[in-house]
XYZ file of C-alpha atoms in Angstrom:
338
model
C -232.795 -34.410 -7.087
C -229.615 -32.675 -8.030
C -229.206 -35.026 -10.968
C -232.790 -34.389 -12.088
C -232.341 -30.625 -11.745
C -229.120 -30.812 -13.702
C -230.778 -32.956 -16.382
C -233.711 -30.557 -16.718
C -231.410 -27.583 -16.876
C -229.263 -29.290 -19.524
C -232.341 -30.238 -21.573
C -233.744 -26.697 -21.320
C -230.418 -25.271 -22.416
C -230.156 -27.690 -25.290
C -233.661 -26.856 -26.478
C -233.357 -23.084 -26.254
C -231.167 -22.493 -29.347
C -233.439 -24.798 -31.370
C -236.549 -22.906 -30.263
C -234.897 -19.610 -31.139
C -233.904 -20.963 -34.544
C -237.397 -22.305 -35.238
C -238.938 -19.023 -34.112
C -236.623 -17.029 -36.347
C -237.317 -19.326 -39.307
C -241.097 -19.022 -38.777
C -240.876 -15.254 -38.529
C -238.826 -15.050 -41.757
C -241.241 -17.386 -43.530
C -244.200 -15.274 -42.464
C -242.447 -12.119 -43.627
C -241.648 -13.568 -47.061
C -245.187 -14.870 -47.481
C -246.627 -11.367 -47.038
C -247.131 -9.171 -50.118
C -244.672 -6.220 -50.191
C -246.308 -2.905 -49.250
C -244.822 -1.149 -52.294
C -243.971 -3.319 -55.258
C -242.542 -2.109 -58.589
C -245.204 -1.040 -61.067
C -242.979 0.278 -63.840
C -239.914 2.313 -64.653
C -239.180 5.830 -65.845
C -236.834 7.423 -68.337
C -236.108 11.123 -68.760
C -233.860 13.270 -70.911
C -233.272 15.553 -67.937
C -233.483 15.477 -64.179
C -236.839 14.571 -62.690
C -238.152 13.403 -59.333
C -239.554 10.135 -57.997
C -241.104 11.392 -54.791
C -238.287 13.593 -53.405
C -235.405 11.674 -55.015
C -233.740 13.373 -57.955
C -233.269 10.943 -60.876
C -231.218 11.150 -64.072
C -231.731 8.639 -66.825
C -233.960 5.748 -65.770
C -235.502 4.829 -62.442
C -237.736 2.205 -60.841
C -241.262 3.259 -59.889
C -242.954 1.675 -56.886
C -246.681 1.423 -56.322
C -248.122 4.707 -55.052
C -245.084 6.843 -55.915
C -245.273 10.149 -57.763
C -243.141 11.215 -60.730
C -242.526 14.954 -61.218
C -240.839 16.579 -64.203
C -238.914 19.783 -64.489
C -237.932 21.277 -67.862
C -238.016 18.076 -69.931
C -240.633 15.333 -70.431
C -240.351 11.955 -68.677
C -241.534 8.637 -70.070
C -243.359 6.196 -67.822
C -243.418 2.504 -68.788
C -245.969 0.503 -66.798
C -245.970 -3.154 -65.776
C -249.178 -3.749 -67.738
C -247.412 -2.581 -70.947
C -248.949 0.875 -70.660
C -246.873 3.845 -71.769
C -247.273 7.520 -70.850
C -245.323 10.734 -71.383
C -245.364 13.193 -68.506
C -245.119 16.728 -69.882
C -242.877 19.565 -68.737
C -243.621 20.705 -65.177
C -246.074 17.872 -64.485
C -246.761 15.193 -61.899
C -248.504 11.822 -61.895
C -248.881 9.279 -59.084
C -248.938 5.655 -60.210
C -250.961 2.922 -58.512
C -251.536 -0.701 -59.516
C -255.018 0.103 -60.788
C -254.845 3.770 -61.891
C -252.758 6.834 -62.658
C -253.562 9.935 -60.625
C -252.795 13.149 -62.513
C -251.884 16.226 -60.468
C -251.065 18.316 -63.546
C -250.190 19.783 -65.885
C -250.140 17.374 -68.870
C -249.990 13.631 -69.379
C -250.111 11.885 -72.742
C -251.277 8.256 -72.508
C -250.056 6.486 -75.626
C -251.016 3.007 -74.421
C -253.377 2.168 -71.591
C -252.023 -1.403 -71.361
C -253.798 -4.559 -70.366
C -255.732 -4.499 -68.167
C -256.178 -0.827 -69.078
C -255.424 1.590 -66.242
C -257.613 4.710 -66.118
C -256.354 8.251 -65.526
C -257.814 10.190 -62.596
C -257.826 13.991 -62.721
C -259.973 16.552 -60.888
C -262.574 14.029 -59.791
C -262.881 12.547 -63.295
C -261.872 9.133 -64.624
C -260.564 8.967 -68.198
C -260.573 5.369 -69.422
C -259.835 3.637 -72.733
C -263.032 2.756 -74.589
C -261.083 1.023 -77.385
C -257.788 -0.892 -77.158
C -255.948 1.602 -79.397
C -256.993 4.688 -77.390
C -254.470 7.513 -77.101
C -255.327 10.624 -75.089
C -253.741 13.709 -73.506
C -255.053 15.199 -70.259
C -254.335 18.803 -69.240
C -255.092 20.440 -65.897
C -253.455 23.074 -63.737
C -256.305 23.441 -61.232
C -258.591 20.722 -59.833
C -261.843 22.229 -61.111
C -260.834 22.356 -64.805
C -259.707 19.285 -66.794
C -259.223 19.244 -70.563
C -259.130 16.035 -72.604
C -257.757 15.686 -76.156
C -258.142 12.350 -77.975
C -255.627 11.462 -80.697
C -256.626 7.882 -81.529
C -259.370 5.431 -80.716
C -261.983 6.410 -78.135
C -261.974 7.249 -74.431
C -264.737 7.458 -71.885
C -264.863 10.265 -69.347
C -266.808 9.500 -66.136
C -267.282 10.826 -62.649
C -265.652 8.904 -59.798
C -269.146 7.672 -58.956
C -269.173 5.844 -62.305
C -271.647 8.109 -64.148
C -270.524 8.496 -67.759
C -270.184 12.102 -68.917
C -268.895 11.753 -72.468
C -267.523 9.150 -74.888
C -264.916 10.962 -76.958
C -263.687 9.795 -80.389
C -260.351 10.505 -82.092
C -259.885 14.157 -83.030
C -262.179 15.489 -80.309
C -261.330 17.745 -77.368
C -263.391 19.044 -74.442
C -262.947 20.864 -71.133
C -264.770 19.594 -68.078
C -265.404 22.324 -65.494
C -266.757 21.749 -62.001
C -268.825 24.681 -60.686
C -270.964 24.500 -57.543
C -270.895 20.739 -57.661
C -272.027 20.524 -61.269
C -269.954 19.478 -64.311
C -270.056 21.578 -67.476
C -268.678 20.159 -70.719
C -267.246 22.919 -72.924
C -265.851 21.918 -76.295
C -265.110 25.437 -77.491
C -263.032 26.163 -74.356
C -260.714 23.163 -74.784
C -258.496 24.754 -77.455
C -257.666 27.788 -75.355
C -257.141 25.794 -72.125
C -254.785 23.320 -73.795
C -252.870 26.013 -75.672
C -252.531 28.085 -72.487
C -250.915 25.156 -70.618
C -248.592 24.482 -73.556
C -247.523 28.105 -73.437
C -246.755 27.758 -69.721
C -244.588 24.745 -70.484
C -242.725 26.686 -73.189
C -242.037 29.480 -70.680
C -240.633 26.971 -68.225
C -238.234 25.721 -70.920
C -236.689 29.176 -71.263
C -234.122 28.329 -68.563
C -232.528 25.842 -70.984
C -231.544 28.472 -73.504
C -228.446 29.511 -71.512
C -227.244 25.922 -71.305
C -228.461 24.366 -74.582
C -228.513 27.376 -76.906
C -229.964 25.425 -79.810
C -233.241 25.171 -77.889
C -233.896 28.912 -78.347
C -234.968 29.048 -82.026
C -237.022 25.879 -81.757
C -238.770 27.091 -78.623
C -239.397 30.491 -80.227
C -241.017 28.835 -83.233
C -243.449 26.952 -80.991
C -244.258 30.110 -79.009
C -244.965 31.927 -82.266
C -247.178 29.103 -83.485
C -249.406 29.362 -80.406
C -249.415 33.155 -80.417
C -250.408 33.348 -84.091
C -253.124 30.691 -83.730
C -254.615 32.579 -80.787
C -254.512 35.917 -82.652
C -251.985 37.223 -80.122
C -254.013 36.383 -77.027
C -251.416 33.869 -75.817
C -247.870 35.120 -75.435
C -244.953 34.753 -73.001
C -245.133 36.862 -69.823
C -242.244 39.084 -70.811
C -244.020 39.960 -74.064
C -247.182 40.644 -72.066
C -245.267 43.065 -69.832
C -243.788 44.780 -72.891
C -247.246 45.295 -74.343
C -248.530 46.647 -71.040
C -245.758 49.266 -71.098
C -246.612 50.173 -74.673
C -248.433 53.510 -75.226
C -250.899 51.704 -77.476
C -253.763 50.305 -75.409
C -255.578 47.418 -77.169
C -259.336 47.366 -76.999
C -261.541 44.261 -77.007
C -260.491 40.649 -77.297
C -259.121 39.074 -80.470
C -261.322 36.697 -82.404
C -260.097 33.129 -81.926
C -260.705 30.274 -84.301
C -260.982 27.178 -82.017
C -260.137 24.753 -84.851
C -257.019 26.661 -85.798
C -255.929 26.955 -82.154
C -256.493 23.278 -81.274
C -254.506 22.274 -84.371
C -251.585 24.425 -83.236
C -251.893 23.195 -79.632
C -251.776 19.568 -80.798
C -248.655 20.249 -82.808
C -246.875 22.023 -79.952
C -247.898 19.398 -77.430
C -246.603 16.470 -79.494
C -243.391 18.263 -80.388
C -242.706 19.160 -76.767
C -243.125 15.537 -75.730
C -241.462 13.711 -78.584
C -239.260 15.936 -80.703
C -236.167 15.619 -78.525
C -235.283 19.270 -77.970
C -232.277 18.027 -76.025
C -230.712 17.272 -79.421
C -230.812 20.926 -80.430
C -227.147 21.645 -79.785
C -225.771 25.131 -80.268
C -225.939 25.425 -84.070
C -222.167 25.937 -84.458
C -220.486 24.235 -87.451
C -218.510 21.896 -85.170
C -221.612 20.834 -83.236
C -222.864 17.310 -83.785
C -226.387 18.716 -84.068
C -225.464 20.399 -87.353
C -226.020 16.858 -88.737
C -228.266 14.162 -87.296
C -227.227 13.895 -83.633
C -224.657 11.199 -82.868
C -226.080 10.519 -79.423
C -228.817 11.751 -77.190
C -227.818 14.438 -74.727
C -229.305 14.878 -71.284
C -230.576 18.350 -70.453
C -228.682 18.315 -67.152
C -231.591 20.338 -65.824
C -232.010 21.052 -62.144
C -234.261 19.094 -59.825
C -234.045 18.183 -56.186
C -230.888 20.178 -55.561
C -228.995 19.391 -58.795
C -227.011 22.398 -59.836
C -227.086 23.578 -63.427
C -223.868 22.992 -65.389
C -221.717 25.755 -66.798
C -223.092 27.226 -70.045
C -222.071 25.265 -73.114
C -223.208 22.681 -75.589
C -222.712 19.049 -74.628
C -223.249 17.936 -78.239
C -220.187 19.683 -79.600
C -217.566 17.398 -81.079
C -214.361 16.859 -79.074
C -211.958 19.754 -79.138
C -212.927 22.447 -76.735
C -214.493 21.112 -73.536
C -217.764 23.041 -73.369
C -219.981 20.417 -71.837
C -220.305 19.241 -68.254
C -217.239 17.796 -66.504
C -216.575 14.143 -67.259
C -217.545 13.254 -63.694
C -221.199 14.032 -64.469
C -221.364 12.763 -68.013
C -224.615 10.840 -68.681
C -224.659 7.052 -68.563
C -224.790 5.082 -71.840
C -228.084 5.544 -73.572
C -230.882 3.081 -73.024
C -233.359 3.186 -75.878
C -236.803 1.664 -75.420
C -239.134 1.896 -78.340
C -242.724 2.671 -77.339
């Protein structure tokens, strides 16, 4: 009996590590066979600081399924796994899923929808590519008003229920307004809505002027372009306050030419997204920006707790150290052609 008990005990002891090992191996195999909850769906690249969820990013970052990208005072490019490509405008946010992009505001330019094409969702609408070459910009700073501007190809705007509202060709623009559960399509309103959001983005850029002085004249030119095209209706807030303090009280509203305003808004929008204002420099003779820039400069903007650098131009040629300390110099440039 004692021998049997000893034999059983020995056999149990000898089997226990094997059982534990097999159990651990089965558990690991089951874990690896499951699909990850959040898999990568693309990557991001920005000239300045931006956020992925609450993490401050400089340069490029990996984007997981369901995560939101938020910009500050510079655009951010979003490259999707399906070969789609979008530019998130200044002060904007988009949440990226495997099957769609959810726009919170204020502007997103979709240069390629990819394959299979991912639709944009904004304010209860779905903006989808109707042709493979479709290129569209979506503007919204409140859920009930969404403006769509088509640059190339055709897009289809539908309700989330699937009901098609409008098929929009290249060169068209329209504002979709939800009032009391009904959708109104207003083509004449689109120019003013889009230009107004562009002006807000230009105001947000003003903080850069103390740190990248060369931005000032270029930003001022874009502000003037929108102000002139709107017959003075659109202007920065400081200029609005100055006019309010003026003894001259304007009467009536200025006459606005929608075609002239949408043309100006398109120009400002594309230049804000693609012109590379971070290459402005300071305009001094020794600055590299006096000629074609030698390298791209990061804005070193602030996001998620990043402090702004001391004033100075980071494009200036070596000599006087006016840029950020070497400890926070940007990483080598990674260029990805859209």
